Short mmCIF file of C-alpha atoms in Angstrom, two decimals:
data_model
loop_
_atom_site.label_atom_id
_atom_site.label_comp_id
_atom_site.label_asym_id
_atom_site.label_seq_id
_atom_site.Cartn_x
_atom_site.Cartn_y
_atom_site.Cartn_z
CA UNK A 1 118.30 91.47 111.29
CA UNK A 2 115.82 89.01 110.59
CA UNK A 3 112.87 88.15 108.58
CA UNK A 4 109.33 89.31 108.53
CA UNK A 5 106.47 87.32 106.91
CA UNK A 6 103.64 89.51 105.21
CA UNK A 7 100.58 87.03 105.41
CA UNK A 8 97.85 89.32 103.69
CA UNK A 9 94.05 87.94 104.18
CA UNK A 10 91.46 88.83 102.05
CA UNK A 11 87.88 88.65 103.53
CA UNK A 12 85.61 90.17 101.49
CA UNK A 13 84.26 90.63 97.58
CA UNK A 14 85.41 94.83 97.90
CA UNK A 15 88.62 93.64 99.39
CA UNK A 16 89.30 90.76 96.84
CA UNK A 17 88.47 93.72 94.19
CA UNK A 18 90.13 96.87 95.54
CA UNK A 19 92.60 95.99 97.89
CA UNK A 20 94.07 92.95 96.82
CA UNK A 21 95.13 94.48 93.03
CA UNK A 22 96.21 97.72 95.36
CA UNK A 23 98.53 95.89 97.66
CA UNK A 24 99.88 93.40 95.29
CA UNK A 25 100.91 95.90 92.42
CA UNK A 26 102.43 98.09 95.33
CA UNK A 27 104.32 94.93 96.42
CA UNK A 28 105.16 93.80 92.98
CA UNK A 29 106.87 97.01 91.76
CA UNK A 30 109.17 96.41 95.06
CA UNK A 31 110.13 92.85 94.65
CA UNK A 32 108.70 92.48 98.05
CA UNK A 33 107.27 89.02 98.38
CA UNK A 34 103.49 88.00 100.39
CA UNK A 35 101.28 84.93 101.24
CA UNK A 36 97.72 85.87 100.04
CA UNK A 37 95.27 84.41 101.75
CA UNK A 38 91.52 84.20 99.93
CA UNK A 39 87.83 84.06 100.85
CA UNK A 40 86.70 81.43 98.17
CA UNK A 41 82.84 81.19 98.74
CA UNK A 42 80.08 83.57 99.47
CA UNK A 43 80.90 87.58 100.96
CA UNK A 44 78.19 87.36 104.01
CA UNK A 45 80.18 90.57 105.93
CA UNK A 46 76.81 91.76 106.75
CA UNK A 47 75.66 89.04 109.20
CA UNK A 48 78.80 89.99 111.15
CA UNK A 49 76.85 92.54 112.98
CA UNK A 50 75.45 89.89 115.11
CA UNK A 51 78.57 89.98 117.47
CA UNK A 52 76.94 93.86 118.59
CA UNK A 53 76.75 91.19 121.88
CA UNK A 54 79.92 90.11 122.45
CA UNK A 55 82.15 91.92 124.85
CA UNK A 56 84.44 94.45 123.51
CA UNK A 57 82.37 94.99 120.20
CA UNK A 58 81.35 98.56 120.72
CA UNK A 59 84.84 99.28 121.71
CA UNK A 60 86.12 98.45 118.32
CA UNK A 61 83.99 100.11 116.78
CA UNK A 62 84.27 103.57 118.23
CA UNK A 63 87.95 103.30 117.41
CA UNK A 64 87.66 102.69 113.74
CA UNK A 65 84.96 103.29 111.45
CA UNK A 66 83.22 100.20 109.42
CA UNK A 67 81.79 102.05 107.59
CA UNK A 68 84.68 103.88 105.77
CA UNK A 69 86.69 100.70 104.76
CA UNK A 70 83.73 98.15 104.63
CA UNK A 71 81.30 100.48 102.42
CA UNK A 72 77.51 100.25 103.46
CA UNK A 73 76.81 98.19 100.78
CA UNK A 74 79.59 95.31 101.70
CA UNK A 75 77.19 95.32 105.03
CA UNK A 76 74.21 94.53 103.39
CA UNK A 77 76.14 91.27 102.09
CA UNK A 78 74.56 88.28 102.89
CA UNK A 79 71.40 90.72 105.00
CA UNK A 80 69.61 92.71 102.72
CA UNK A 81 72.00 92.20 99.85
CA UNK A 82 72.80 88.63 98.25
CA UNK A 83 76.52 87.31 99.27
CA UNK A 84 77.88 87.83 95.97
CA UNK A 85 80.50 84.40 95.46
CA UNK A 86 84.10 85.55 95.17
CA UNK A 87 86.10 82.77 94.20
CA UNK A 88 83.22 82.45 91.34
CA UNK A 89 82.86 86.24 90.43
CA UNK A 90 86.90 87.11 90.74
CA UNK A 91 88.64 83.80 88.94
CA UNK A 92 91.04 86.68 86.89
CA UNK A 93 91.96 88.22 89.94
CA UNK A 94 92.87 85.81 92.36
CA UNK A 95 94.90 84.04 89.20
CA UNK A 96 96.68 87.65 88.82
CA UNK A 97 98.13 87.23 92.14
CA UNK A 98 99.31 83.76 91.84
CA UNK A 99 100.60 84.62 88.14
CA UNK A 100 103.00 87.95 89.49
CA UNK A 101 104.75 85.53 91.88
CA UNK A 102 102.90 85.66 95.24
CA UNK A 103 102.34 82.40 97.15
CA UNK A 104 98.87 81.54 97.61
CA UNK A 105 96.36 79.92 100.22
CA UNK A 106 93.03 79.35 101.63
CA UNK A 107 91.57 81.95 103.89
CA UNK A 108 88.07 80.26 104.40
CA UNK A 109 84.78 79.45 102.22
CA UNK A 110 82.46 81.87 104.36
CA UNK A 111 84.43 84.30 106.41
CA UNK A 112 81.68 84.90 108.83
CA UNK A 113 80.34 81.65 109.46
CA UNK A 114 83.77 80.29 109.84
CA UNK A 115 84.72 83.17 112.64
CA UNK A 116 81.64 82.50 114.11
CA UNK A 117 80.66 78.93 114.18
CA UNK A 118 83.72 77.10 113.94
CA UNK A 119 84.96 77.13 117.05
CA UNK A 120 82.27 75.11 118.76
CA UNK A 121 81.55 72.80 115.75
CA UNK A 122 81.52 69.55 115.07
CA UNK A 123 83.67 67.39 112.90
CA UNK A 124 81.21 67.27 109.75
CA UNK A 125 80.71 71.06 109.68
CA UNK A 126 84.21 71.52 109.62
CA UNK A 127 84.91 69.28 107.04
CA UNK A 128 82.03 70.60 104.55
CA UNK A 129 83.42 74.16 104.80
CA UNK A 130 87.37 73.25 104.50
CA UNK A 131 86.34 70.99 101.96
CA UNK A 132 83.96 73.50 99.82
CA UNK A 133 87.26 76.27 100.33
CA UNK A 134 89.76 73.33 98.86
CA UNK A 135 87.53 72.57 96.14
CA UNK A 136 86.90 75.76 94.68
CA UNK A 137 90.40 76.89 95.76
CA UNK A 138 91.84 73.71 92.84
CA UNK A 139 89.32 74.85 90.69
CA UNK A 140 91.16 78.48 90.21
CA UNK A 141 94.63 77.20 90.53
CA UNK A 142 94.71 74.12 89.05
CA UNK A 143 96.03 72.44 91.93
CA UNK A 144 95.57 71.59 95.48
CA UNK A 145 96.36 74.72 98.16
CA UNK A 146 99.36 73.68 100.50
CA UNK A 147 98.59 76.92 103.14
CA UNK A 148 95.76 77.62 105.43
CA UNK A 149 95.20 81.10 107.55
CA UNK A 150 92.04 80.42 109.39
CA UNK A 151 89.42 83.17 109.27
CA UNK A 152 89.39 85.33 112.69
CA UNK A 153 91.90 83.08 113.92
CA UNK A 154 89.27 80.67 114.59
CA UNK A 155 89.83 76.93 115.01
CA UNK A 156 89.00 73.47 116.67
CA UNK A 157 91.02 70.47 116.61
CA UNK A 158 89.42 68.89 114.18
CA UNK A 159 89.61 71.90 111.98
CA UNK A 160 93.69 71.06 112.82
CA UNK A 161 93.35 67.58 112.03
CA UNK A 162 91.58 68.20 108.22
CA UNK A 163 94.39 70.20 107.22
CA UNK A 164 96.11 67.39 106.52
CA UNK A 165 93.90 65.95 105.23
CA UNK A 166 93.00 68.52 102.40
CA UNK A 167 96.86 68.86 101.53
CA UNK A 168 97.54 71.77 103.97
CA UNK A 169 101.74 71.22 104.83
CA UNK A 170 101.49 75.09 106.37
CA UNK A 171 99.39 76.86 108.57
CA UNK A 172 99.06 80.17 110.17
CA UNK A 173 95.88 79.75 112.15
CA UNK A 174 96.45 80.98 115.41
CA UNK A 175 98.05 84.19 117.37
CA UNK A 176 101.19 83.42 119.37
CA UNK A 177 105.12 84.25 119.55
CA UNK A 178 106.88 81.08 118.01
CA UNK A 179 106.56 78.19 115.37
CA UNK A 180 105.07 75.40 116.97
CA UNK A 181 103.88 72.16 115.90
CA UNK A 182 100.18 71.23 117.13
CA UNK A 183 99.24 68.14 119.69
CA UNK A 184 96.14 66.54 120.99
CA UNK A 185 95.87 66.02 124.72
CA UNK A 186 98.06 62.95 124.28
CA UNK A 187 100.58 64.43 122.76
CA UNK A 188 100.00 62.87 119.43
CA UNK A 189 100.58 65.52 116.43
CA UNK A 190 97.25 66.74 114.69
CA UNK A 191 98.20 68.97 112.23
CA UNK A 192 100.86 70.70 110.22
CA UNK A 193 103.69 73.61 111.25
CA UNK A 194 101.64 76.35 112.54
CA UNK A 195 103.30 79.75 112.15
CA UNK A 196 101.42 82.14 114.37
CA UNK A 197 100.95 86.09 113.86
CA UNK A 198 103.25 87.15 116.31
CA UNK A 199 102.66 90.95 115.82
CA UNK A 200 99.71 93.26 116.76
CA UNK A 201 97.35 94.34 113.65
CA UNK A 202 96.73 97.89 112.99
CA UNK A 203 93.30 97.62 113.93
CA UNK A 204 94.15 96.41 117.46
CA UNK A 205 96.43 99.35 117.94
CA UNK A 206 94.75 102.31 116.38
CA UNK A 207 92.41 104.59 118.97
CA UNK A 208 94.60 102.88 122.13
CA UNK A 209 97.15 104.85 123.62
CA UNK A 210 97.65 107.05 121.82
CA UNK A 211 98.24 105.68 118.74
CA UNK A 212 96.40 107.20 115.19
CA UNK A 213 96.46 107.16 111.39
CA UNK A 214 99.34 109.24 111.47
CA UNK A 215 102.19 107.48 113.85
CA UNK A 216 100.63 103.98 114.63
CA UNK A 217 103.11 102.53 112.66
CA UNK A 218 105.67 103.42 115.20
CA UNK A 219 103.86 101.03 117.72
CA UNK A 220 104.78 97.96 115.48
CA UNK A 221 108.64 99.59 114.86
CA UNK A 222 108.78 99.45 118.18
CA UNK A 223 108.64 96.32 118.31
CA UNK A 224 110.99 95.20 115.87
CA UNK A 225 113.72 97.16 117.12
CA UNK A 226 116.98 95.06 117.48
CA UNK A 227 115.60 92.10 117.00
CA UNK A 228 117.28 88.84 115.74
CA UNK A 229 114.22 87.01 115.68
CA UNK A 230 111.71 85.86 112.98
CA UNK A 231 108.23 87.20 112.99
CA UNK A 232 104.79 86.82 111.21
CA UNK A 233 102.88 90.07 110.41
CA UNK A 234 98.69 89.83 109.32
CA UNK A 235 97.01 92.54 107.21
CA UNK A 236 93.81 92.98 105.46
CA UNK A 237 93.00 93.96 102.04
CA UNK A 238 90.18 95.76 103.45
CA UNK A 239 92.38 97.94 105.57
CA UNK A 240 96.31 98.13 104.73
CA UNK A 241 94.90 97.53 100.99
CA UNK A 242 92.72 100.48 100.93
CA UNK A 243 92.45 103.86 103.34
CA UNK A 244 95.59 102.37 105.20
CA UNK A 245 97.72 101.78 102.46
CA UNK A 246 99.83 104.64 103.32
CA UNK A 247 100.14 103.50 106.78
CA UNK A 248 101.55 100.20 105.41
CA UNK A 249 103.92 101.89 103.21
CA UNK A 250 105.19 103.82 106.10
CA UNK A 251 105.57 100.79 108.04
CA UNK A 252 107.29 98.45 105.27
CA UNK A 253 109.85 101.68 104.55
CA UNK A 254 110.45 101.29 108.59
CA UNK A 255 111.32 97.80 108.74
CA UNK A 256 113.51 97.53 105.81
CA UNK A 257 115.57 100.91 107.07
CA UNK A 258 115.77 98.43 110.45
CA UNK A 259 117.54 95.73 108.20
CA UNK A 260 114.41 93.23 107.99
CA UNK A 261 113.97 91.39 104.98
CA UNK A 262 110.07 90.95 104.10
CA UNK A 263 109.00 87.56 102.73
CA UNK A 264 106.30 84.79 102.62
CA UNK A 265 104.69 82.34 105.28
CA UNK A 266 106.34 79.62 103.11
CA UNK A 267 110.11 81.11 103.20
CA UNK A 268 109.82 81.71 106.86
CA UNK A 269 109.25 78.12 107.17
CA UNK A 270 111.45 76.82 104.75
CA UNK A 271 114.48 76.88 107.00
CA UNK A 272 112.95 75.40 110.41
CA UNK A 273 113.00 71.39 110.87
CA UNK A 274 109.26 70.84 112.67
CA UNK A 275 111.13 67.84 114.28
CA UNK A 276 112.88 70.73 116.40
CA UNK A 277 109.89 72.84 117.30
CA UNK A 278 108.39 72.96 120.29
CA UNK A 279 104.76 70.72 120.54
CA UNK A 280 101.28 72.92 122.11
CA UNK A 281 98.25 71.97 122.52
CA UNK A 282 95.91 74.78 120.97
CA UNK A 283 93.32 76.56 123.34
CA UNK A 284 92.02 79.80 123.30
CA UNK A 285 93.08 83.02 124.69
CA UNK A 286 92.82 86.79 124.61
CA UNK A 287 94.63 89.38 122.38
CA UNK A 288 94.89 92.91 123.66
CA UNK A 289 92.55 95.47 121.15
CA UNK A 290 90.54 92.56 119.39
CA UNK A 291 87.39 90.97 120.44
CA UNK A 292 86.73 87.63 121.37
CA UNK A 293 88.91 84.48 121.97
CA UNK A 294 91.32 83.53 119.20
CA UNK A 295 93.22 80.32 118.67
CA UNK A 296 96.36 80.33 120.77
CA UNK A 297 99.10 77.55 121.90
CA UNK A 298 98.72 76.76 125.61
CA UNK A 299 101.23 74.97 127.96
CA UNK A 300 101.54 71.11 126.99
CA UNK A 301 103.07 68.97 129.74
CA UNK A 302 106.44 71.12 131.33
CA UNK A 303 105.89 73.02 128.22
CA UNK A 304 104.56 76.24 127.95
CA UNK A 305 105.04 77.40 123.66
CA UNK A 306 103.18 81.07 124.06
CA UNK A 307 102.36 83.77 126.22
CA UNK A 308 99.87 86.43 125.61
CA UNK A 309 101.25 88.80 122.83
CA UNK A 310 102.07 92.07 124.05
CA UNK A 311 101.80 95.65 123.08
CA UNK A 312 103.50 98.18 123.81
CA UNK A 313 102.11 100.77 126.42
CA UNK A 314 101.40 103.85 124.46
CA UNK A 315 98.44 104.64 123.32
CA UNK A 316 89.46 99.02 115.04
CA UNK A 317 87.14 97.71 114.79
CA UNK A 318 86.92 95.78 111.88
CA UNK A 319 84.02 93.66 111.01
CA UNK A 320 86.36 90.52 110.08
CA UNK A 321 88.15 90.36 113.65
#
């Protein structure tokens, strides 16, 4: 049928420790390949409970609970707790993935002040924390990361623009339907092949409609039904790595009995030319269950790349939206 890219962030120190090893070794043993994403710099989850303002906050939150797949003391991180450093404390682990065959890439340096600062930053902030991430990111691997998979789906153009220059040929920073290449207002390319998540997360569908723990699963399914057409799926190590892992088995075992072959960011890509994809500009927009404005293509010229991703009607809140 077609092919579905597993793009797999990991946000936090518990989720680099516990869900990462979970979902890998579950992967591994089923020759089912990934793109890992990684936090590189310091865990600061707890300062994420300053977005108790933004709109839609609270009704996350009563849908899934924190507290169960963050832990209380994950919260504290970067509050009343030190951020412990990841990429610094977890060298053997994030090496583990890379060494069983997984492609790699930068998630961000500080997942919280990323998802919340970035988007109205300027060029020198930007460039401190992609650069800090890119650093520490060659120091583990030996070499230079070639994917990014911006934290929260957060981004400004010159956030776009630095990915090139750090070495970044992929990306996957934004939400959206279709493989697009990004512009500036003139037109004029800025950045690599952005491959958007195309698909709702579990923690945008859970406690809507009708959907649970035990059939939410079926929402995504849905979705994939018959189709022909390549898509890109994001999960956390937090969630689908942990208390949701057998949600995520349930849903792999669904799209492989629908014919899809899972894969990596960088296979999906491997067979489009970007001299063939359509050209957006990148603005912001609105996803359906999730918080906030996220990065998504918006009409350039006669061109419109994207439309607001849809779920279906049927009926989280995760700290790291």
């Amino acid at each position: 049928m077609a092919r579905i890219a597993l793009k797999i962030d990991v946000d936090t120190w518990r989720g680099t420790r516990e869900g990462m090893p979970a979902l890998a070794q579950w992967l591994e043993r089923r020759g089912i390949q990934a793109t890992f994403l990684f936090s590189l710099g310091p865990d600061h989850t707890g300062r994420a409970l300053r977005r108790v303002f933004r709109p839609g906050f609270f009704s996350k939150v009563a849908r899934t609970s924190v507290v169960e797949h963050y832990g209380w003391r994950t919260l504290m991180h970067g509050t009343l707790l030190p951020g412990p450093d990841i990429g610094r404390r977890e060298v053997a682990l994030l090496r583990n993935v890379a060494r069983a065959g997984f492609e790699t890439g930068i998630h961000t340096w500080d997942h919280v002040r990323w998802q919340d600062g970035v988007a109205t930053a300027h060029e020198a902030w930007t460039r401190r924390e992609m650069g800090a991430a890119a650093q520490r990111y060659a120091e583990i691997f030996g070499q230079s990361a070639h994917i990014h998979g911006a934290a929260g789906w957060q981004m400004n153009e010159a956030a776009y623009r630095l990915e090139t220059h750090f070495g970044i040929t992929l990306a996957s920073d934004t939400r959206g339907s279709a493989p697009f290449m990004p512009v500036d207002a003139t037109g004029q390319g800025i950045g690599p092949m952005q491959l958007p998540t195309t698909l709702p997360t579990l923690d945008e569908l859970i406690g809507r409609d009708g959907w649970d723990v035990s059939n939410v699963e079926q929402a995504l399914l849905s979705l994939t039904q018959e189709q022909d057409f390549d898509q890109v799926y994001t999960l956390h190590a937090e969630l689908e790595g942990q208390k949701w892992l057998p949600i995520f088995e349930r849903l792999i075992q669904g799209w492989q009995a629908q014919g899809h072959r899972l894969t990596s960011l960088g296979e999906l890509a491997s067979v489009l030319d970007p001299k063939t994809l359509l050209r957006s500009r990148v603005g912001q927009g609105q996803v359906p269950g999730r918080s906030g404005a996220l990065a998504v293509p918006v009409c350039f010229s006669d061109l419109c790349v994207d439309k607001e991703p849809t779920i279906p009607r049927h009926r989280s809140a995760d700290v790291h939206d």
